[in-house]
Short mmCIF file of C-alpha atoms and ligand atoms in Angstrom, two decimals:
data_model
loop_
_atom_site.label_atom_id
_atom_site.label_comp_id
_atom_site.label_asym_id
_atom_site.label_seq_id
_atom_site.Cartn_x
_atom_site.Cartn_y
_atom_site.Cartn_z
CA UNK O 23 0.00 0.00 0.00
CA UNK O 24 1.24 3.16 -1.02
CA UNK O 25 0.81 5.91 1.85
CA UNK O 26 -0.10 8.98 -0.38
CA UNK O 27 -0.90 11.31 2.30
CA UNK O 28 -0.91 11.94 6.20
CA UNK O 29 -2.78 14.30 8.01
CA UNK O 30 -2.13 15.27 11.72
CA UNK O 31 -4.78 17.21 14.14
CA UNK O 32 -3.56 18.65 17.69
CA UNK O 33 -6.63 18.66 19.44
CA UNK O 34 -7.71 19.27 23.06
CA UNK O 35 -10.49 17.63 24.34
CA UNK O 36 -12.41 18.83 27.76
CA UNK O 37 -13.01 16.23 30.05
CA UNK O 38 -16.50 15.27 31.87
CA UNK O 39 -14.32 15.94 35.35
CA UNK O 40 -10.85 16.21 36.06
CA UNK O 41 -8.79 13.27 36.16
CA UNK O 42 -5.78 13.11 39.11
CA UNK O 43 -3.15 10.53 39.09
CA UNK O 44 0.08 10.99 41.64
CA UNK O 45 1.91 12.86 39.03
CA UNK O 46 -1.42 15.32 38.71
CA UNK O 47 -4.45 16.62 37.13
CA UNK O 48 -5.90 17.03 33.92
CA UNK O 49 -8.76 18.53 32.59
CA UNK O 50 -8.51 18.97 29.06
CA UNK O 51 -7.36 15.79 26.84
CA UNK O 52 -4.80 16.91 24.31
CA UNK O 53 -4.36 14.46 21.86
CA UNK O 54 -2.80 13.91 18.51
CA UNK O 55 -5.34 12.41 16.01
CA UNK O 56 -3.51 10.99 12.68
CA UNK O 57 -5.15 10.12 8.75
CA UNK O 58 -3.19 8.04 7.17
CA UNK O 59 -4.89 8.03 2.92
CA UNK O 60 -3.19 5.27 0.98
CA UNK O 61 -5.02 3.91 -2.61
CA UNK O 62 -8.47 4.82 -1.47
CA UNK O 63 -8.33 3.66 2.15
CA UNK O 64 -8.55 5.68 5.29
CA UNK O 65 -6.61 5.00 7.86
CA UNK O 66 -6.78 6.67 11.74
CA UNK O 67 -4.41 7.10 14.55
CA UNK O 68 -3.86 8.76 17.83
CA UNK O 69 -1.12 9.99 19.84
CA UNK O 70 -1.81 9.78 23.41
CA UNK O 71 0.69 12.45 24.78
CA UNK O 72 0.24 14.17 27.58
CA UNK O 73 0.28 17.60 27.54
CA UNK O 74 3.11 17.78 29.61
CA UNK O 75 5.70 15.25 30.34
CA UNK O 76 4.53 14.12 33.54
CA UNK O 77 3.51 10.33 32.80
CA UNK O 78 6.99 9.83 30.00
CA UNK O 79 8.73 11.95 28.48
CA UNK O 80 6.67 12.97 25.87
CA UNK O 81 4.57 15.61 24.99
CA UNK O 82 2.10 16.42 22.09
CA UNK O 83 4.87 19.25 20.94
CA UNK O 84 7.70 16.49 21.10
CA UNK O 85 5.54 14.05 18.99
CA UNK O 86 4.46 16.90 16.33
CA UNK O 87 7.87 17.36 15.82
CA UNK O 88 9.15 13.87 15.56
CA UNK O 89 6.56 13.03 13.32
CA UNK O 90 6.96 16.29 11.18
CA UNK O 91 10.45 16.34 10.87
CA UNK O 92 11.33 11.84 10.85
CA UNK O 93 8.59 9.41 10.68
CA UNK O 94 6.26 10.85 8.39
CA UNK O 95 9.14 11.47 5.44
CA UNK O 96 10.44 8.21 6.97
CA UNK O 97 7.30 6.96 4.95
CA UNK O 98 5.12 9.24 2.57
CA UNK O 99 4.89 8.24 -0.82
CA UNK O 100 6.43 4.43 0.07
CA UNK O 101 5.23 1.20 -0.79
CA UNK O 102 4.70 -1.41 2.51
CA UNK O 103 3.16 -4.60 2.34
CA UNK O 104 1.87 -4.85 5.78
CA UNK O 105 2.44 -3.22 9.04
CA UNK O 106 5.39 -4.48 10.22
CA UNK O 107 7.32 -3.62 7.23
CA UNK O 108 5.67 -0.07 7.71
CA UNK O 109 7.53 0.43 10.96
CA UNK O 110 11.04 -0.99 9.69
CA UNK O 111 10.88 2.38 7.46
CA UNK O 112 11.75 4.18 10.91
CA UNK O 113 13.10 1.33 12.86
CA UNK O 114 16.34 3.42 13.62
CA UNK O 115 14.52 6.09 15.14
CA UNK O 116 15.30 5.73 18.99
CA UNK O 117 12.45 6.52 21.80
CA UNK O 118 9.47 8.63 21.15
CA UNK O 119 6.85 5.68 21.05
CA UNK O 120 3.82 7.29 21.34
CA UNK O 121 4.46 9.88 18.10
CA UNK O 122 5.44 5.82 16.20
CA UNK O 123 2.14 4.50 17.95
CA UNK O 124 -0.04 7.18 16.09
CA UNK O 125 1.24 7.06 12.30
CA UNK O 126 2.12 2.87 12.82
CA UNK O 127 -1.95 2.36 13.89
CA UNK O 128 -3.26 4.58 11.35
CA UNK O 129 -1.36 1.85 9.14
CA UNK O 130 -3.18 -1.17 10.62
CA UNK O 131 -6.66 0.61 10.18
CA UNK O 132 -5.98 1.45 6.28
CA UNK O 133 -4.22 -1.94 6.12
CA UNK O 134 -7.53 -3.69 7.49
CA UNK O 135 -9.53 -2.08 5.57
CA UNK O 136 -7.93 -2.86 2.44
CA UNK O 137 -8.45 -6.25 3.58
CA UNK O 138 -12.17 -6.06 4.39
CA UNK O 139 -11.19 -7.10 7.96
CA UNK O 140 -11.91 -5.35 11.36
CA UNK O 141 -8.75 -3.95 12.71
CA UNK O 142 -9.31 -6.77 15.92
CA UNK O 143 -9.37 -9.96 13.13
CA UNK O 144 -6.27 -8.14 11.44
CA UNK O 145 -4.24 -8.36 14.70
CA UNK O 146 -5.46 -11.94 15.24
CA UNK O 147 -8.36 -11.29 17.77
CA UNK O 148 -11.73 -13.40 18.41
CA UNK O 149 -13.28 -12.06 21.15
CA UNK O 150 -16.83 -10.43 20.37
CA UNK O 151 -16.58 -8.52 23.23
CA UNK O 152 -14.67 -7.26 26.17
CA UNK O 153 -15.29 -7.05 30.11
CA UNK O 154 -13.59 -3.45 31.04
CA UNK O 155 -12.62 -1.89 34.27
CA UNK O 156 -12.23 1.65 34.96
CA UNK O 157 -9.91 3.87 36.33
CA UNK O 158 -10.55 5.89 39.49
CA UNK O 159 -8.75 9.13 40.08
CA UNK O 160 -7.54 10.98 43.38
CA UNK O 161 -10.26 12.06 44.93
CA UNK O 162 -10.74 14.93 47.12
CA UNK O 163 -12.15 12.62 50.12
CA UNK O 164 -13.04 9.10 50.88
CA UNK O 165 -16.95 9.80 50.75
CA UNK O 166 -16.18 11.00 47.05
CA UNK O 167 -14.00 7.73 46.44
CA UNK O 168 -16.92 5.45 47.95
CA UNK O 169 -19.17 7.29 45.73
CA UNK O 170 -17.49 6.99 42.71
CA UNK O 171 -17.20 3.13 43.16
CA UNK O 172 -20.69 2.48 43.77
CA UNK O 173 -21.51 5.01 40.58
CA UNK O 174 -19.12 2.90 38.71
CA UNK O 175 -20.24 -0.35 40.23
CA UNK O 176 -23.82 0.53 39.05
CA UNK O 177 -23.18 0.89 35.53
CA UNK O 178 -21.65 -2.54 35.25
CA UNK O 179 -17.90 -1.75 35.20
CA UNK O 180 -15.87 -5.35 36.34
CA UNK O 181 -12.99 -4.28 37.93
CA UNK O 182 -12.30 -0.59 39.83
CA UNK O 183 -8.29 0.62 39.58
CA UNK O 184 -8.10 2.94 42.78
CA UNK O 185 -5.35 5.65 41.98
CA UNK O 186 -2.82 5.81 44.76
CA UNK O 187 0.03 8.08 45.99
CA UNK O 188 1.81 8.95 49.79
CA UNK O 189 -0.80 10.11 52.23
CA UNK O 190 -3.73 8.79 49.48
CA UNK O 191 -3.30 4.81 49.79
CA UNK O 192 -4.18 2.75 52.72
CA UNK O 193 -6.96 4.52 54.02
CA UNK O 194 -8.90 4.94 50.88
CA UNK O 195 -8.46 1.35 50.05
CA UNK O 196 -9.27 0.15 53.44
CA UNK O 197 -12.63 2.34 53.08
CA UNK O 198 -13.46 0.74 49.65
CA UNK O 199 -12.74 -2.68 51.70
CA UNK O 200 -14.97 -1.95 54.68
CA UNK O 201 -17.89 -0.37 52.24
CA UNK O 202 -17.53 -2.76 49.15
CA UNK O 203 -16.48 -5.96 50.51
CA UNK O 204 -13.76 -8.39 49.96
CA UNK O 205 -15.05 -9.85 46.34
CA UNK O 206 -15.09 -6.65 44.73
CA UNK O 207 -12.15 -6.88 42.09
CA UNK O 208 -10.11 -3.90 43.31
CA UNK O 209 -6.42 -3.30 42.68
CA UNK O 210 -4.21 0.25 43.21
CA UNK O 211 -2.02 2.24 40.49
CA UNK O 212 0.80 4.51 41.94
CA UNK O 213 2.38 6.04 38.70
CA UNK O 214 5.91 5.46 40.14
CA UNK O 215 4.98 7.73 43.80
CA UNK O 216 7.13 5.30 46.14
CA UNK O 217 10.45 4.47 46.31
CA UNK O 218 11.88 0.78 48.48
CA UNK O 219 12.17 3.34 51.26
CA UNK O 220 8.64 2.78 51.65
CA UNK O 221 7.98 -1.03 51.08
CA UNK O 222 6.31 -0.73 55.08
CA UNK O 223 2.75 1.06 53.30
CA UNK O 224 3.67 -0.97 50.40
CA UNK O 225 3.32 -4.45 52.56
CA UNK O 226 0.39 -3.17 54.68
CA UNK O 227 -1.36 -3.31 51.23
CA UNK O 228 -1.08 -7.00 51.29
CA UNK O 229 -4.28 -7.29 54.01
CA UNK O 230 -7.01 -6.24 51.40
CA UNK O 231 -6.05 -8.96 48.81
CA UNK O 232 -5.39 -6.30 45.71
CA UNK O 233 -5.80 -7.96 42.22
CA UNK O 234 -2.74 -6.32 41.78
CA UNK O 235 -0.53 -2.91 42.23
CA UNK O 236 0.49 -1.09 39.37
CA UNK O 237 4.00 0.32 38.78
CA UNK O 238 4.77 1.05 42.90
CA UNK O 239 8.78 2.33 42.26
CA UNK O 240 10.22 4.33 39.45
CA UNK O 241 9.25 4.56 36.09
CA UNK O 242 12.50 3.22 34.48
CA UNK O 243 13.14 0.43 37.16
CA UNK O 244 12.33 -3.16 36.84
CA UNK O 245 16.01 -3.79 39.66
CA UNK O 246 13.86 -2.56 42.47
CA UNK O 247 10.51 -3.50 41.78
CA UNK O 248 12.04 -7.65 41.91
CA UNK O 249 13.26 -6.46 45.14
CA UNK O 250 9.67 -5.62 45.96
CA UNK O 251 8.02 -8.19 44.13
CA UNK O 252 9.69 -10.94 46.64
CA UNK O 253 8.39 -9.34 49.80
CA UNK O 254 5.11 -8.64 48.42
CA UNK O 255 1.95 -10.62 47.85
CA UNK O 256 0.22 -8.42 45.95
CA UNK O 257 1.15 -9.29 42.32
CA UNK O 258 3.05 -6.46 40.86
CA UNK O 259 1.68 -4.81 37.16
CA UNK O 260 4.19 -2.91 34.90
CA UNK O 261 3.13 0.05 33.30
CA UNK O 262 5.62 2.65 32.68
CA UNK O 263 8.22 0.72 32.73
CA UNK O 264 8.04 -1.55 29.93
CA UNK O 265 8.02 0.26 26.57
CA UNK O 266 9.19 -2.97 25.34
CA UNK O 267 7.79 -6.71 24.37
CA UNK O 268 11.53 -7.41 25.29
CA UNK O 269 10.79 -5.16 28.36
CA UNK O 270 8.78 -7.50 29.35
CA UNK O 271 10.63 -10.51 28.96
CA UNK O 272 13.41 -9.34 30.89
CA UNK O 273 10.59 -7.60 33.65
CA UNK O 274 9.57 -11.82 34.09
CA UNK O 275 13.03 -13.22 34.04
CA UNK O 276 14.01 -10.71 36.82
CA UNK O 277 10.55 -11.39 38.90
CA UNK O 278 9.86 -8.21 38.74
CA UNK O 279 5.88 -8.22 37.95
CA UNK O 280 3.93 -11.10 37.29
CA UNK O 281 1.00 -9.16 35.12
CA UNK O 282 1.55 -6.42 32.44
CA UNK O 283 -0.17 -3.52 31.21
CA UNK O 284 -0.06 -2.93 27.52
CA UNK O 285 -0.60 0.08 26.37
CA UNK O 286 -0.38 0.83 22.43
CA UNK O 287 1.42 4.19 22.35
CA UNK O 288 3.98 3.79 25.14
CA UNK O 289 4.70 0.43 23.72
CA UNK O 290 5.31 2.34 20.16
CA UNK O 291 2.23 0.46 18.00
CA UNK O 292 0.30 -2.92 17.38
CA UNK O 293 3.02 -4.32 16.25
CA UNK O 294 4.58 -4.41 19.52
CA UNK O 295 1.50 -5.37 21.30
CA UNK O 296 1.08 -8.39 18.80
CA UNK O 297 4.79 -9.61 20.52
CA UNK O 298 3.61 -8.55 24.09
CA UNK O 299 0.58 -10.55 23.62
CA UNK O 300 2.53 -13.30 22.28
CA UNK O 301 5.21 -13.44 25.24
CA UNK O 302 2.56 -13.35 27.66
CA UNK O 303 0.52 -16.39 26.37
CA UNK O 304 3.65 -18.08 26.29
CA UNK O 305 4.71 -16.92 30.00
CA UNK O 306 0.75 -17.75 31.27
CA UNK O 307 1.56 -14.21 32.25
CA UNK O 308 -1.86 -11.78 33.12
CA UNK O 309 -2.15 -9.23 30.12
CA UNK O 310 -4.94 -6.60 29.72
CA UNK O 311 -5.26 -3.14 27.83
CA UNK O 312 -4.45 0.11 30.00
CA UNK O 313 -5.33 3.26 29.21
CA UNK O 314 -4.67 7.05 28.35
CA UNK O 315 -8.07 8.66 28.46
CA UNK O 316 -8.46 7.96 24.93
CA UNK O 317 -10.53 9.97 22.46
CA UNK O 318 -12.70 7.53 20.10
CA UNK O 319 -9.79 6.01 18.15
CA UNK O 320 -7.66 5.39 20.29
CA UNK O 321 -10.46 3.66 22.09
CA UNK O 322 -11.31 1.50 19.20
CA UNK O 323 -7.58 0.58 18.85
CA UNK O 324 -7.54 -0.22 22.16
CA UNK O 325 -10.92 -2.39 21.95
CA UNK O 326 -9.94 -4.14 18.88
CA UNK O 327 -6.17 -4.96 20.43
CA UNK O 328 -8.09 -6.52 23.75
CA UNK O 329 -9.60 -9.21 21.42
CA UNK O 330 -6.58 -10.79 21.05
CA UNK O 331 -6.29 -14.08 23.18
CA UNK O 332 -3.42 -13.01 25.49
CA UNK O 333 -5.53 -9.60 27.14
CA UNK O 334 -7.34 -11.70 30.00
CA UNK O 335 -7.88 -9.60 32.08
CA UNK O 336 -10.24 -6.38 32.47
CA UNK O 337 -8.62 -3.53 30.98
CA UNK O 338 -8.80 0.50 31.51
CA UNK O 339 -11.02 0.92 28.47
CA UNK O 340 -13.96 2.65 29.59
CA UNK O 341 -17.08 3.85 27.42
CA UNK O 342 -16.75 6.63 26.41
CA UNK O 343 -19.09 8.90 28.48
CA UNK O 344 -16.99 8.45 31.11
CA UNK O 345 -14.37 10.77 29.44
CA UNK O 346 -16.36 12.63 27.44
CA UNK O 347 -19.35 14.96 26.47
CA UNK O 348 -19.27 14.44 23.20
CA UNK O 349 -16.41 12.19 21.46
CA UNK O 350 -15.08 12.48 17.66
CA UNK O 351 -16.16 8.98 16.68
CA UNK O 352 -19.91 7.67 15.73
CA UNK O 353 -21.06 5.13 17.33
CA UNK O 354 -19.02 6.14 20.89
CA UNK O 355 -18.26 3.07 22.75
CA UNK O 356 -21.04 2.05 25.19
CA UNK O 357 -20.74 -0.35 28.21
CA UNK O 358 -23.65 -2.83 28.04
CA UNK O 359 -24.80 -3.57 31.67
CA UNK O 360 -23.01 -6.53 31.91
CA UNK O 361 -19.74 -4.54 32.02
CA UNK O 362 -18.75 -5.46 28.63
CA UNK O 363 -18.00 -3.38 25.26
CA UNK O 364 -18.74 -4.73 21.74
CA UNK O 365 -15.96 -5.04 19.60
CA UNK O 366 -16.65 -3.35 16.28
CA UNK O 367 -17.28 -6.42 13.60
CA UNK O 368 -16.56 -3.61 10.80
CA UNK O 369 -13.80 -2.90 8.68
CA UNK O 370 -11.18 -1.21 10.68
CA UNK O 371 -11.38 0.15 13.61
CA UNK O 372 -15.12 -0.02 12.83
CA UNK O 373 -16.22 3.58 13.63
CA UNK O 374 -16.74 6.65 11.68
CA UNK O 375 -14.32 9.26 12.84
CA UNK O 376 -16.82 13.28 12.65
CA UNK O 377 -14.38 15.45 10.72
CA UNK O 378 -16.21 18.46 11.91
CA UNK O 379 -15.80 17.74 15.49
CA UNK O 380 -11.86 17.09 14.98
CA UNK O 381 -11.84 20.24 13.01
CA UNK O 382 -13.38 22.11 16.19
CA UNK O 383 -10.65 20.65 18.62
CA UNK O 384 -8.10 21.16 16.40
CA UNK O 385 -5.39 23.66 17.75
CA UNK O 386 -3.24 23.10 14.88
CA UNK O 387 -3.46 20.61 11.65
CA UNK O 388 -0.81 19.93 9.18
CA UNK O 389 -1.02 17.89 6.08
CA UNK O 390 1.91 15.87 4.65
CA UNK O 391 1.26 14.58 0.33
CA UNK O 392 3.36 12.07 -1.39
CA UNK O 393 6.39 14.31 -3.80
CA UNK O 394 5.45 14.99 -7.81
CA UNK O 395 6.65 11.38 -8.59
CA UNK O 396 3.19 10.37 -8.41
O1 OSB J 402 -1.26 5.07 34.72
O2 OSB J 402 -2.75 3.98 33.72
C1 OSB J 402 -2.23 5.07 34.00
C2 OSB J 402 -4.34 7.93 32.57
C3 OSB J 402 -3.35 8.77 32.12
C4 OSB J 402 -2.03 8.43 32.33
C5 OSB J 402 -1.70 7.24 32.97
C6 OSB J 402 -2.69 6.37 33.41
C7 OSB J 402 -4.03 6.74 33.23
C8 OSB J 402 -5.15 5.95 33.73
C9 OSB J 402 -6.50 6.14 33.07
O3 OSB J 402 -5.08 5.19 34.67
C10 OSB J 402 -6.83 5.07 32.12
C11 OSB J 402 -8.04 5.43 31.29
O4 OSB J 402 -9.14 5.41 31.83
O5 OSB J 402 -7.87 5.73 30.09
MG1 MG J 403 -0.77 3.09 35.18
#
């Protein structure tokens, strides 16, 4: 397929409430939606930077300008047979995942369609649908946490992710405990707030039999967190630190998690995830689909990569009206009651991305066209 032209939107997205995670708060999305036109297909992407480089290390500015200035000459006007021989076009480009993650998925959705397959069949997924968790920020005070859980509870969601940091940790999960019981499916993400220093609130964790904690220690460690893992029950969960399939490998070798989350952009693409999911069928390992408050693409990436066989657990992918007003796709994604989202049977990523709603989040757009030798 010959990728003829690219398109990049920034766009900033205001969320339904402001989300807080140890490292802070956000309350509009910015996001970097991609197009991606190649012999009469249409192919979408999205860049799930942060505004600022709080969760990695980059930034919607840092991706424009990777993808302006390397990846997307890497491949306009080229010829690739399939996806992974799309990425090899920019395999010596070090780092910047997120910026590869956009233009590499807008690939797979063009690539699928060409096929006539849904993006999830193209990536080698069955599932029909997905159970889905979702992810509870900081909140101001434990009555609002309770709350929250039960609102959450009520609309069907199958697993609650309690957002941790110092000072915000055991008490909040105790209360959820007390209020909720001991079957509710509850586990704890830190974002990297605690060092070994303080493996004592760490270990008190242990009494309310977690699912699991996400990335406890540093965001570039996997020494420490084996260090952890061996005086901890609670399984550990990677996030931040494994940008990798390889990552991972090493992450299991060292004991240093025993479940993973996989998200597409800090992982650099689908093709990555494909390996993840792979290594972690292989391993018996826990695998499910984490998030970055998503606008509609990224959401149907993210649904369509959870139908692959490896993701078995609930993952971060919420409907959408739990982010947002109003989102850029048609049809949003919708929890059924049973806690489950359909995955789209269409080609693609199976939704129909409103141009005119980009167009009024758009901050900036920029489009990229294959040279004269067409
Ligand atoms: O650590 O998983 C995280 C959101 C932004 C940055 C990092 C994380 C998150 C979430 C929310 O937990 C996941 C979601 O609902 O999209
Ligand atoms: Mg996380």
């Amino acid at each position: 397929m010959r990728v003829e032209r690219v398109t990049l939107w920034l766009i900033e997205l205001r969320l339904k409430a402001p989300f807080e995670t140890s490292f802070g708060r956000e309350t509009d999305r910015e996001l970097i939606i991609v197009r991606l036109d190649a012999e009469g297909v249409t192919g979408w992407g999205e860049v799930s930077t942060m505004a600022q480089p709080l969760y990695n290390y980059e930034t919607g500015e840092t991706a424009w300008h990777v993808l302006e200035r390397f990846l997307i000459p890497a491949v306009i006007g080229r010829d690739f047979a399939d996806p992974r021989a799309f990425r090899s076009a920019y395999r010596p480009i070090r780092g910047h995942h997120m910026a590869k993650a956009g233009l590499e998925n807008a690939f797979w959705d063009a690539y699928a369609k060409s096929r006539g397959m849904s993006l999830a069949a193209a990536l080698g997924g069955k599932k029909e649908r997905i159970p889905v968790g979702v992810s509870i920020g900081i909140q101001p005070s434990i009555p609002a946490l309770l709350q929250a859980v039960e609102n959450f509870a009520a609309q069907g969601y199958r697993r609650f992710k309690i957002k941790i940091k110092p000072g915000w940790d055991v008490e909040p999960i105790a209360a959820v405990r007390k209020r909720f019981g001991d079957a509710l499916p509850v586990m704890a993400d830190a974002n990297s707030a605690y060092t070994l220093d303080q493996i004592d609130v760490l270990r008190r964790l242990d009494e309310f039999g977690l699912m699991m904690i996400e990335q406890p220690l540093g965001e570039d460690d996997i020494v420490d967190h084996a260090r952890l893992q061996a005086q901890l029950e609670t399984p550990v969960c990677l996030d931040e630190s494994i940008l990798t399939a390889e990552d991972a490998r090493k992450a299991f070798d060292l004991g240093s998690c025993r479940i993973i989350n996989a998200k597409v952009g800090r992982l650099g693409g689908l093709c990555e995830v494909q390996d993840l999911n792979a290594l972690c069928l292989s391993r018996g390992a826990p695998l499910w689909c984490g998030g970055m408050l998503e606008s509609g693409v990224g959401r149907a990436i993210n649904i369509a990569l959870t139908a692959m066989p490896g993701f078995t657990l609930p993952g971060d992918t919420s409907a959408s009206d739990r982010y947002y007003h109003e989102d850029i796709v048609e049809p949003s994604a919708r929890l059924s009651p049973d806690g489950t989202l359909d995955v789209p049977k269409g080609p693609g990523i199976g939704v129909e991305v409103v141009l005119a709603r980009v167009e009024r989040a758009a901050k900036r757009t920029r489009e990229f066209r294959a040279g004269a030798r067409a």
